[in-house]
CSV table of C-alpha atoms in Angstrom, one decimal:
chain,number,residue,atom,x,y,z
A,1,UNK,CA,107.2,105.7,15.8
A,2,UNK,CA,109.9,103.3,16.1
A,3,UNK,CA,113.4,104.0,14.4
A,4,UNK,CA,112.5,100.0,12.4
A,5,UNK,CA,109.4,101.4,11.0
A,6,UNK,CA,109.1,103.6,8.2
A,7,UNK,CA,105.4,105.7,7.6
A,8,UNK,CA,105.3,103.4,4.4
A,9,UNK,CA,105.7,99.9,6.5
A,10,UNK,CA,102.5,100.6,8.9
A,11,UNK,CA,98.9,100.9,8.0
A,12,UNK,CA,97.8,104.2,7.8
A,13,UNK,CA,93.7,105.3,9.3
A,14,UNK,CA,93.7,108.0,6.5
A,15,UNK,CA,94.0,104.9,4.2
A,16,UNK,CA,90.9,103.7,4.8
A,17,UNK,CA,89.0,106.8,5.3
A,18,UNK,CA,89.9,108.6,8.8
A,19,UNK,CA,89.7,111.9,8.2
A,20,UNK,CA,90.3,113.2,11.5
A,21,UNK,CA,89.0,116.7,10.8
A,22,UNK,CA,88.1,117.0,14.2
A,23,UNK,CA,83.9,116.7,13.9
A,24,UNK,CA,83.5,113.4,11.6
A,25,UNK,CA,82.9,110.1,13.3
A,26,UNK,CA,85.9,108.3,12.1
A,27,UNK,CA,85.2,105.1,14.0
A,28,UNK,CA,84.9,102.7,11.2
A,29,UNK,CA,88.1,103.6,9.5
A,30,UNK,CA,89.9,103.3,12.1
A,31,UNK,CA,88.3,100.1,12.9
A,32,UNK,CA,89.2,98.7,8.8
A,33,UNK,CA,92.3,100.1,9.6
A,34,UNK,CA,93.1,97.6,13.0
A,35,UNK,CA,91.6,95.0,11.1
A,36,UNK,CA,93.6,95.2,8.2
A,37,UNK,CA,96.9,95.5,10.8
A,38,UNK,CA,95.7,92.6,12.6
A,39,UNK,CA,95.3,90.2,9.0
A,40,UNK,CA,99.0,91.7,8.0
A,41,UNK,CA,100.5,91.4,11.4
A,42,UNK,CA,101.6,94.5,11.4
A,43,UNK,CA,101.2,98.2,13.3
A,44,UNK,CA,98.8,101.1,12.5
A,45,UNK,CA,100.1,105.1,11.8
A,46,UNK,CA,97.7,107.8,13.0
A,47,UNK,CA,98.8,111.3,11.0
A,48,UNK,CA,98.7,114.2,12.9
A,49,UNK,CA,95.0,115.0,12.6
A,50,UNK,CA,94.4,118.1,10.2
A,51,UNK,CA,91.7,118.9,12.3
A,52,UNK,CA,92.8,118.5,15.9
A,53,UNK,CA,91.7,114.8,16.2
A,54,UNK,CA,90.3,111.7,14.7
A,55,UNK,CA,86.7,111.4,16.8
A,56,UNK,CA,85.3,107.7,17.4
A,57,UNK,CA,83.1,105.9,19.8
A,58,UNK,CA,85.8,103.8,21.0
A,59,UNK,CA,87.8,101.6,18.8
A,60,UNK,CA,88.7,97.9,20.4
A,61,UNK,CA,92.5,96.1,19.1
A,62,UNK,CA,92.6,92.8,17.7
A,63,UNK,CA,95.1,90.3,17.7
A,64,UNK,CA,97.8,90.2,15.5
A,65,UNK,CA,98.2,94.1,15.2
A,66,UNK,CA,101.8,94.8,16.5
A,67,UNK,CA,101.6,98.2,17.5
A,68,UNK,CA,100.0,102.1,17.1
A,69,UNK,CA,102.2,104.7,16.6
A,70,UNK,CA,101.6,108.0,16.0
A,71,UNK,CA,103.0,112.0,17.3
A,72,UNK,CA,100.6,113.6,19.9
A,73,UNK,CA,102.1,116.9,21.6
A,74,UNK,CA,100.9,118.6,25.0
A,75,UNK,CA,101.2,122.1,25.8
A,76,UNK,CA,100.6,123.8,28.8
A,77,UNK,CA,99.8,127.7,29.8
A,78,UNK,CA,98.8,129.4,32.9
A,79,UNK,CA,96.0,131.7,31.1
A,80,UNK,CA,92.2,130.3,30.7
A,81,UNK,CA,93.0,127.8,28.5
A,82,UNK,CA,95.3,125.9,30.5
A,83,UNK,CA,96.5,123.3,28.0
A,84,UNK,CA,96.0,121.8,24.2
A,85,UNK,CA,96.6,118.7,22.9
A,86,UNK,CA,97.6,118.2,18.9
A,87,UNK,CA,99.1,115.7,16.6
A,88,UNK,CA,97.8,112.1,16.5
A,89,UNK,CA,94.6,112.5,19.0
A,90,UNK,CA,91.8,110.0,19.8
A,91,UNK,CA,88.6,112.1,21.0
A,92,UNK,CA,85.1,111.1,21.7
A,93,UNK,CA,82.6,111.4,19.2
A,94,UNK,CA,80.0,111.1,21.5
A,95,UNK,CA,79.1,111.4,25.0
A,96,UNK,CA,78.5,107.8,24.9
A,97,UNK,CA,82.0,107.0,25.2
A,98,UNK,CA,83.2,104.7,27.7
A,99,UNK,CA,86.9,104.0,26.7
A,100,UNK,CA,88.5,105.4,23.6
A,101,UNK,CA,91.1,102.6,23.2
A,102,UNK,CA,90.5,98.7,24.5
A,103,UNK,CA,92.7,96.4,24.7
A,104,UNK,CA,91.7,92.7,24.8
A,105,UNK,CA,88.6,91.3,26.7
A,106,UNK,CA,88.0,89.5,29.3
A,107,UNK,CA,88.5,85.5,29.8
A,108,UNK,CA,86.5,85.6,32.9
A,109,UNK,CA,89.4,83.8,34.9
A,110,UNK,CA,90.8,81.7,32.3
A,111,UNK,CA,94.0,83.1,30.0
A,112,UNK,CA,93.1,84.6,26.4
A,113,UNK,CA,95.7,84.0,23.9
A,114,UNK,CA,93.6,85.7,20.9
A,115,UNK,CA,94.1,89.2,23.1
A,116,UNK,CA,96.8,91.4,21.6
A,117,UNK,CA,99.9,90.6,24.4
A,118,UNK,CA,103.1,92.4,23.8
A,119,UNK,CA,101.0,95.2,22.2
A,120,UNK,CA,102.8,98.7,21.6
A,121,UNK,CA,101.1,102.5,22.0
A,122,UNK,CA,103.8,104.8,21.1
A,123,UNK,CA,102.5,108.3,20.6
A,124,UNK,CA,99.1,108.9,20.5
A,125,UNK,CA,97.1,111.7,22.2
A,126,UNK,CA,93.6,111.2,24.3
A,127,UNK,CA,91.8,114.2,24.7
A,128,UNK,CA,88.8,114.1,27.0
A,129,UNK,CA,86.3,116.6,25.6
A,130,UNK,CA,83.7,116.2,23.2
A,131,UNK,CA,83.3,118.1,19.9
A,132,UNK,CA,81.0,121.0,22.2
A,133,UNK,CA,83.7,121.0,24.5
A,134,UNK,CA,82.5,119.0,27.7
A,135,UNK,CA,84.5,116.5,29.5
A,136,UNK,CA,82.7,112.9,30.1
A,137,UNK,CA,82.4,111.9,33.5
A,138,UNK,CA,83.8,108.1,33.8
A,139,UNK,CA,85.8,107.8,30.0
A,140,UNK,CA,88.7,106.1,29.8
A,141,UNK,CA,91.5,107.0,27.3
A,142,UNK,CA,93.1,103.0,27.2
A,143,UNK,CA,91.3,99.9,28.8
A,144,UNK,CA,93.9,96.9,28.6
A,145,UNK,CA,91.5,94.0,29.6
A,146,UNK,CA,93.7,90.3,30.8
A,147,UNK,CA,96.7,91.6,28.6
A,148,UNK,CA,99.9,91.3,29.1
A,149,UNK,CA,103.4,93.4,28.3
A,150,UNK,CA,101.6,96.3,26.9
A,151,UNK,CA,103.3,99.2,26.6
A,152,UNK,CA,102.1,102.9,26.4
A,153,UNK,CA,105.1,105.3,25.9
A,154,UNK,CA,105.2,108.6,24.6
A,155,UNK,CA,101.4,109.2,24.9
A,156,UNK,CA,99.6,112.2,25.9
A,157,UNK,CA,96.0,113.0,28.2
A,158,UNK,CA,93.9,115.7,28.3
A,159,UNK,CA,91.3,116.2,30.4
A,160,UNK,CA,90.0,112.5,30.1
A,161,UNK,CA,87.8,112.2,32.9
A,162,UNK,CA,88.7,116.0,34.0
A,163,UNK,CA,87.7,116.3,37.8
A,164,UNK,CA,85.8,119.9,36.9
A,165,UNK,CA,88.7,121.5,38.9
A,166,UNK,CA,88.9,125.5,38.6
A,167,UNK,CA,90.2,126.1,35.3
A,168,UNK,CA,89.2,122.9,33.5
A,169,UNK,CA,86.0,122.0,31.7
A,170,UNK,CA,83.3,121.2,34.0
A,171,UNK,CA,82.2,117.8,34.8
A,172,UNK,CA,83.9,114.9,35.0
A,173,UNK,CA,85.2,113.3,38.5
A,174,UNK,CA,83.6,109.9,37.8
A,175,UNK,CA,86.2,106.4,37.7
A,176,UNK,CA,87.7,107.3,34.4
A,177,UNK,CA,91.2,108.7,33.2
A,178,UNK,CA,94.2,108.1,31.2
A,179,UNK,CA,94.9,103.9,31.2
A,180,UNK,CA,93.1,101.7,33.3
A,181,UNK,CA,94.8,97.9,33.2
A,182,UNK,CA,92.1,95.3,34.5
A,183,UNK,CA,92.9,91.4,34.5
A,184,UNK,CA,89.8,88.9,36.0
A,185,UNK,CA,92.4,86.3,37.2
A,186,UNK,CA,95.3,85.7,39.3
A,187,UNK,CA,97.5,83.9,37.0
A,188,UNK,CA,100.5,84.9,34.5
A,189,UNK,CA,99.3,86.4,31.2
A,190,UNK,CA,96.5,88.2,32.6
A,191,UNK,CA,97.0,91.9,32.8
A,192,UNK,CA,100.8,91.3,34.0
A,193,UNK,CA,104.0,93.6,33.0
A,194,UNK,CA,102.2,96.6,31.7
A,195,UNK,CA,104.2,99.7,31.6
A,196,UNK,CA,103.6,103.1,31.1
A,197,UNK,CA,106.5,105.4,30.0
A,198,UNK,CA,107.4,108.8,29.1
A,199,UNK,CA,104.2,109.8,29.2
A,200,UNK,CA,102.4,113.0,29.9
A,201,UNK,CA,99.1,114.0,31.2
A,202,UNK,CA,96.9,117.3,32.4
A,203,UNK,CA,93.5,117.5,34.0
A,204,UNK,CA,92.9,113.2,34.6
A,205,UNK,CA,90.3,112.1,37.0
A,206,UNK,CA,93.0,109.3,37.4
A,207,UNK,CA,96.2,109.0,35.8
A,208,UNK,CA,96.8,105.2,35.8
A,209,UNK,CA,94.6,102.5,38.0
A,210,UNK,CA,95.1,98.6,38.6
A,211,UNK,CA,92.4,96.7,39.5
A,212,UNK,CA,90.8,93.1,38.9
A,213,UNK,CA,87.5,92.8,36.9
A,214,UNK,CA,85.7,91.0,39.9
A,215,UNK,CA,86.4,91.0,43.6
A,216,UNK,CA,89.1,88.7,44.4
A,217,UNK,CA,90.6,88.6,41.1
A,218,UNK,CA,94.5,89.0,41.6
A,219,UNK,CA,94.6,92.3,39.8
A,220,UNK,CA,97.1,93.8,36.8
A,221,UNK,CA,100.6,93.2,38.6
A,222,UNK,CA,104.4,93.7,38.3
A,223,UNK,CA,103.8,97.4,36.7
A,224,UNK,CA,106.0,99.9,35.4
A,225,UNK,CA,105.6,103.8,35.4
A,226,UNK,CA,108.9,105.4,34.5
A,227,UNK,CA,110.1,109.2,33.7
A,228,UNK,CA,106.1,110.6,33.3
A,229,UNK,CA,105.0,113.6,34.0
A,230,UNK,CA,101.3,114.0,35.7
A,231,UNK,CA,99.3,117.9,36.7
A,232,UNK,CA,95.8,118.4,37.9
A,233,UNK,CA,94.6,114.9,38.3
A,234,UNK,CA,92.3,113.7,41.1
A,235,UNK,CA,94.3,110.6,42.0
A,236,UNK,CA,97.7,110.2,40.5
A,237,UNK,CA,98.3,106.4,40.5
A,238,UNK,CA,95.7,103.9,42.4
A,239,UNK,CA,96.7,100.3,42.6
A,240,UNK,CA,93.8,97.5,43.7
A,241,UNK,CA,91.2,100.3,44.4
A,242,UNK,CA,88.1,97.7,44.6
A,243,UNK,CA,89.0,94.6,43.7
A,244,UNK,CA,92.5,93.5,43.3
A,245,UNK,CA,95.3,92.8,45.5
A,246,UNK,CA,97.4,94.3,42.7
A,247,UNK,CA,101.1,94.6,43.9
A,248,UNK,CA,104.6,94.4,42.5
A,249,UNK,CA,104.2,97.5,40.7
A,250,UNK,CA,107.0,100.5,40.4
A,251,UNK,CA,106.7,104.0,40.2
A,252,UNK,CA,110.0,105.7,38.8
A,253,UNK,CA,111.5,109.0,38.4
A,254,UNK,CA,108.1,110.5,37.9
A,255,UNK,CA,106.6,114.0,38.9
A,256,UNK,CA,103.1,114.5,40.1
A,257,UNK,CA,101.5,118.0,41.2
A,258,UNK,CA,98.1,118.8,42.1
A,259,UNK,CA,96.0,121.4,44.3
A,260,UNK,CA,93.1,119.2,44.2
A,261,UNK,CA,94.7,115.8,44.0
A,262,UNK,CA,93.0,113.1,46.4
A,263,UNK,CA,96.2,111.4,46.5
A,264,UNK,CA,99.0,111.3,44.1
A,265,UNK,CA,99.5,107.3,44.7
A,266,UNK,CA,97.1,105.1,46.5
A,267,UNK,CA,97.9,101.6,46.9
A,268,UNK,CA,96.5,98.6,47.9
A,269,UNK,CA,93.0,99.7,49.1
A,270,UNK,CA,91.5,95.8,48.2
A,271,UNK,CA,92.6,92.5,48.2
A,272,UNK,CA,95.7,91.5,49.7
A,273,UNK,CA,98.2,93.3,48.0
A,274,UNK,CA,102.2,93.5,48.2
A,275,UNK,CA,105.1,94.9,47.6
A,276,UNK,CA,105.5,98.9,45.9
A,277,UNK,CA,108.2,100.7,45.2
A,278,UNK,CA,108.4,104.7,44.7
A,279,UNK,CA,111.6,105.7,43.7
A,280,UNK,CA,113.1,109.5,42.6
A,281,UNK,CA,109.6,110.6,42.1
A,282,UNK,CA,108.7,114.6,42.5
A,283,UNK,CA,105.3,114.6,44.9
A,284,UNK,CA,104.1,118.1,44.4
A,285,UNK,CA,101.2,119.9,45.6
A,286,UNK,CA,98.4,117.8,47.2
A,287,UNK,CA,95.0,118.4,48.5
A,288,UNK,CA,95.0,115.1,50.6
A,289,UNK,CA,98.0,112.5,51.6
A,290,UNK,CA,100.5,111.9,48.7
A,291,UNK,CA,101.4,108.5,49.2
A,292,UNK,CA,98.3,106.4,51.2
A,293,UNK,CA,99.7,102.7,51.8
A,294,UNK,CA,97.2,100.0,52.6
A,295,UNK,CA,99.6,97.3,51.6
A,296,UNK,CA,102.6,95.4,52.7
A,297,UNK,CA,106.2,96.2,50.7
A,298,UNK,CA,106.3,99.3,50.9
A,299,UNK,CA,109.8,100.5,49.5
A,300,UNK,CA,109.9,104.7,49.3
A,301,UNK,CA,113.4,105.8,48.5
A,302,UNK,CA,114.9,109.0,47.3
A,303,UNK,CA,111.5,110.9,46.4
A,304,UNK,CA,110.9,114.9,47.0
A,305,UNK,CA,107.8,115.4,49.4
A,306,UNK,CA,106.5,119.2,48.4
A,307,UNK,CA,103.4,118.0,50.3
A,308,UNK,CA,102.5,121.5,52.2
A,309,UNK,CA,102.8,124.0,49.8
A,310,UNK,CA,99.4,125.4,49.4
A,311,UNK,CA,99.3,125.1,53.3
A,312,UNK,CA,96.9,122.6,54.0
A,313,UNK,CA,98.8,119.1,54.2
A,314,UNK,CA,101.4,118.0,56.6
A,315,UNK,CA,101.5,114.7,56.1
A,316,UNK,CA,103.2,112.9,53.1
A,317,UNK,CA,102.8,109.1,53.6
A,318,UNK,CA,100.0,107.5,55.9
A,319,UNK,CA,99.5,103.9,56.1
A,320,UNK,CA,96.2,103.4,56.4
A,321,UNK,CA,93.8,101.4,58.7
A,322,UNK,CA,94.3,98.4,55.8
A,323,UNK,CA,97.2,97.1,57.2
A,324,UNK,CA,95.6,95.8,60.6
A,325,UNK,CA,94.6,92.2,59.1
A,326,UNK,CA,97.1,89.4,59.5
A,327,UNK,CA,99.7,89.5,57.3
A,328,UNK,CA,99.1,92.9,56.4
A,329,UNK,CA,102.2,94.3,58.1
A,330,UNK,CA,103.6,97.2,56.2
A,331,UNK,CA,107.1,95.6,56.2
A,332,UNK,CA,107.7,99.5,55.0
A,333,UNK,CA,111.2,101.0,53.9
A,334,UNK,CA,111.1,104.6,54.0
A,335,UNK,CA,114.7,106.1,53.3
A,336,UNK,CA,116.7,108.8,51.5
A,337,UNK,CA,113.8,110.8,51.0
A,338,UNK,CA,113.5,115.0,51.5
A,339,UNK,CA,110.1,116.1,53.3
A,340,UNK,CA,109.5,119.7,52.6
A,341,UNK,CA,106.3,119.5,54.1
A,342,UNK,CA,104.4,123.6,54.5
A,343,UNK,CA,108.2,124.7,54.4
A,344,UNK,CA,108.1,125.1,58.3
A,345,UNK,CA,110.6,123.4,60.5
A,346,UNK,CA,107.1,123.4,62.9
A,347,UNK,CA,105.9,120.7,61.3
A,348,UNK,CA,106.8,117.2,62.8
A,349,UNK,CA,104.8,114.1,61.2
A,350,UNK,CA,106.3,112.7,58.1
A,351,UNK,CA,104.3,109.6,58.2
A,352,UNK,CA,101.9,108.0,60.0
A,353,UNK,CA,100.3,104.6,61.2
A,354,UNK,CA,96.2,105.1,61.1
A,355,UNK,CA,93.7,103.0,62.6
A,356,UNK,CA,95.8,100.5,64.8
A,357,UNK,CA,95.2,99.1,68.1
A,358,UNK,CA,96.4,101.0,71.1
A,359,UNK,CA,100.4,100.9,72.0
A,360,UNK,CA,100.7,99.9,68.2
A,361,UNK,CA,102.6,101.9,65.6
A,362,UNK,CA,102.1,105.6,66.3
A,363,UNK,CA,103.8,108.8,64.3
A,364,UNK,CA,107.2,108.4,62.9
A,365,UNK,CA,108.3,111.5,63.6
A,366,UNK,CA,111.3,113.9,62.2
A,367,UNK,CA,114.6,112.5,63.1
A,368,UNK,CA,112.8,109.1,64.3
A,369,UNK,CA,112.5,107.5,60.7
């Protein structure tokens, strides 16, 4: 929690009720306990769960409450159980469970003052398994919904949405993840400024998406994910998947490793999206392309490119077919960055132009770039 706050000055869940034993549906105390935040204008404290977690069937945030806080811990091992998650946790209580945390709601276009804007998630857990142990396919850990300057830091993921990976509870591999940050317009105040930092996260299906609501909404824009630490996902980061052409977002100092990753950040695959900027980031193992570029800004400076060690991918950005329309030039700055790609001085392509017309764009090749 913050160094202002004392356990006494926030709204404890166990107040009202939570028990967080791990098997009792704790929705509605959690639920008394946001809506007694929200009358107070204050923050809600999750103890450490005495059981493992506090289970509910999603809990949405009002306005008015300032912040949750809490002290989730993730652990990793190489044996069968490959990770645990303790402390404050938010699990599903049923397999019902779409998104464990929301974050305001849509205005359908028009800006929505009652949603809880400069909103603060420090140090919660979101564990993706139910109480028999099986991962749900599509679940979201945080939905932020046309809301600005939210900020999740310090928070932890397991397994939400796990993508059934060796190792890993089966199922799962459906849209869901860690935090998802949707806005249905194209205007300020929408899903603007979010940022995600310091935070940790094993088995996602996705660590962190951007999208709009609707095709052709503008998209959750001018992001931040800084210092956070992402294993065994299926896509790392994806920026205007469907919708949105989300841009202005930056991706700092992070590290990302997966055998089975899709991609560790996919941008700008809808809309018309612009500018991105990868900086210092450590892009591990990856089954597919570690950075795929559909959009135009592209800056990618200083970042490590382990993109062949299982042997398999030689490639570590490709900008895709996406950039063919008018005014989709890439505009790219690729510079300062190390491409250990396979560990073979054999291998040549570093990045690549897909999809253009003839005489257009081509390999950039070692020593070229």
């Amino acid at each position: 929690r913050p160094m202002a706050y004392t356990a006494t000055d926030l709204i404890a869940v166990t107040a009202y009720g939570a028990k967080g034993d791990g098997r009792t549906d704790d929705t509605a105390a959690v639920r008394a306990a946001l809506e007694a935040a929200g009358s107070l204008g204050t923050g809600v404290w999750f103890p450490p769960a005495s059981g493992g977690c506090y289970r509910t069937t999603g809990v949405s945030v009002p306005a008015g409450v300032t912040g949750l806080y809490g002290s989730a811990s993730l652990s990793r091992t190489d044996g069968p159980t490959v990770a645990a998650l303790t402390g404050s946790v938010l699990a599903p209580a049923s397999g019902a469970v779409t998104s464990l945390l929301t974050v305001g709601s849509s205005g359908s276009g028009s800006f929505t003052a009652a949603n809880p804007h400069g909103l603060m998630v420090d140090g919660l857990g979101f564990l993706g398994l139910t109480s028999a142990g099986a991962s749900l396919s599509g679940m979201w850990g945080v939905t932020v919904t046309d809301t600005s300057d939210v900020t999740l830091i310090r928070c932890r993921d397991l397994y939400c949405d796990a993508p059934g990976f060796t190792g890993y509870p089966s199922g799962g591999g459906g849209p869901g993840g860690f935090a998802q940050f949707l806005s249905s317009g194209s205007g300020n105040g929408f899903s603007e400024n979010a940022r995600v930092l310091f935070c940790g996260s094993y088995g996602a299906g996705r660590f962190v998406q951007a999208d709009g609501t609707v095709a052709g909404a503008g998209g959750s824009t001018d992001g931040r994910v800084i210092s956070c630490q992402v294993n065994g996902h299926n896509h790392g980061i994806q920026l205007g998947p469907v919708n949105a052409g989300t841009g202005g977002w930056a991706i700092l100092e992070c590290h990302f490793s997966s055998t089975n990753s899709a991609s560790h950040v996919n941008y700008g695959s809808a809309g018309s999206p612009w500018t991105l900027r990868v900086e210092a980031c450590y892009l591990d193992v990856c089954a597919g392309t570690p950075l795929i570029c559909n959009g135009r800004g592209l800056i990618a400076t200083g970042n490590y490119f382990l993109a062949g060690r299982t042997g398999t991918n030689t490639l570590a950005i490709s900008f895709g077919p996406g950039l063919t329309t008018p005014g989709g030039d890439p505009a790219a700055v690729v510079t300062g960055n190390t491409f250990d790609l396979n560990h073979s001085t054999s291998v040549q392509a570093q990045a690549q132009f897909n999809g253009f017309p003839a005489g257009f764009g081509g390999d950039l090749r070692r020593g070229e770039a």
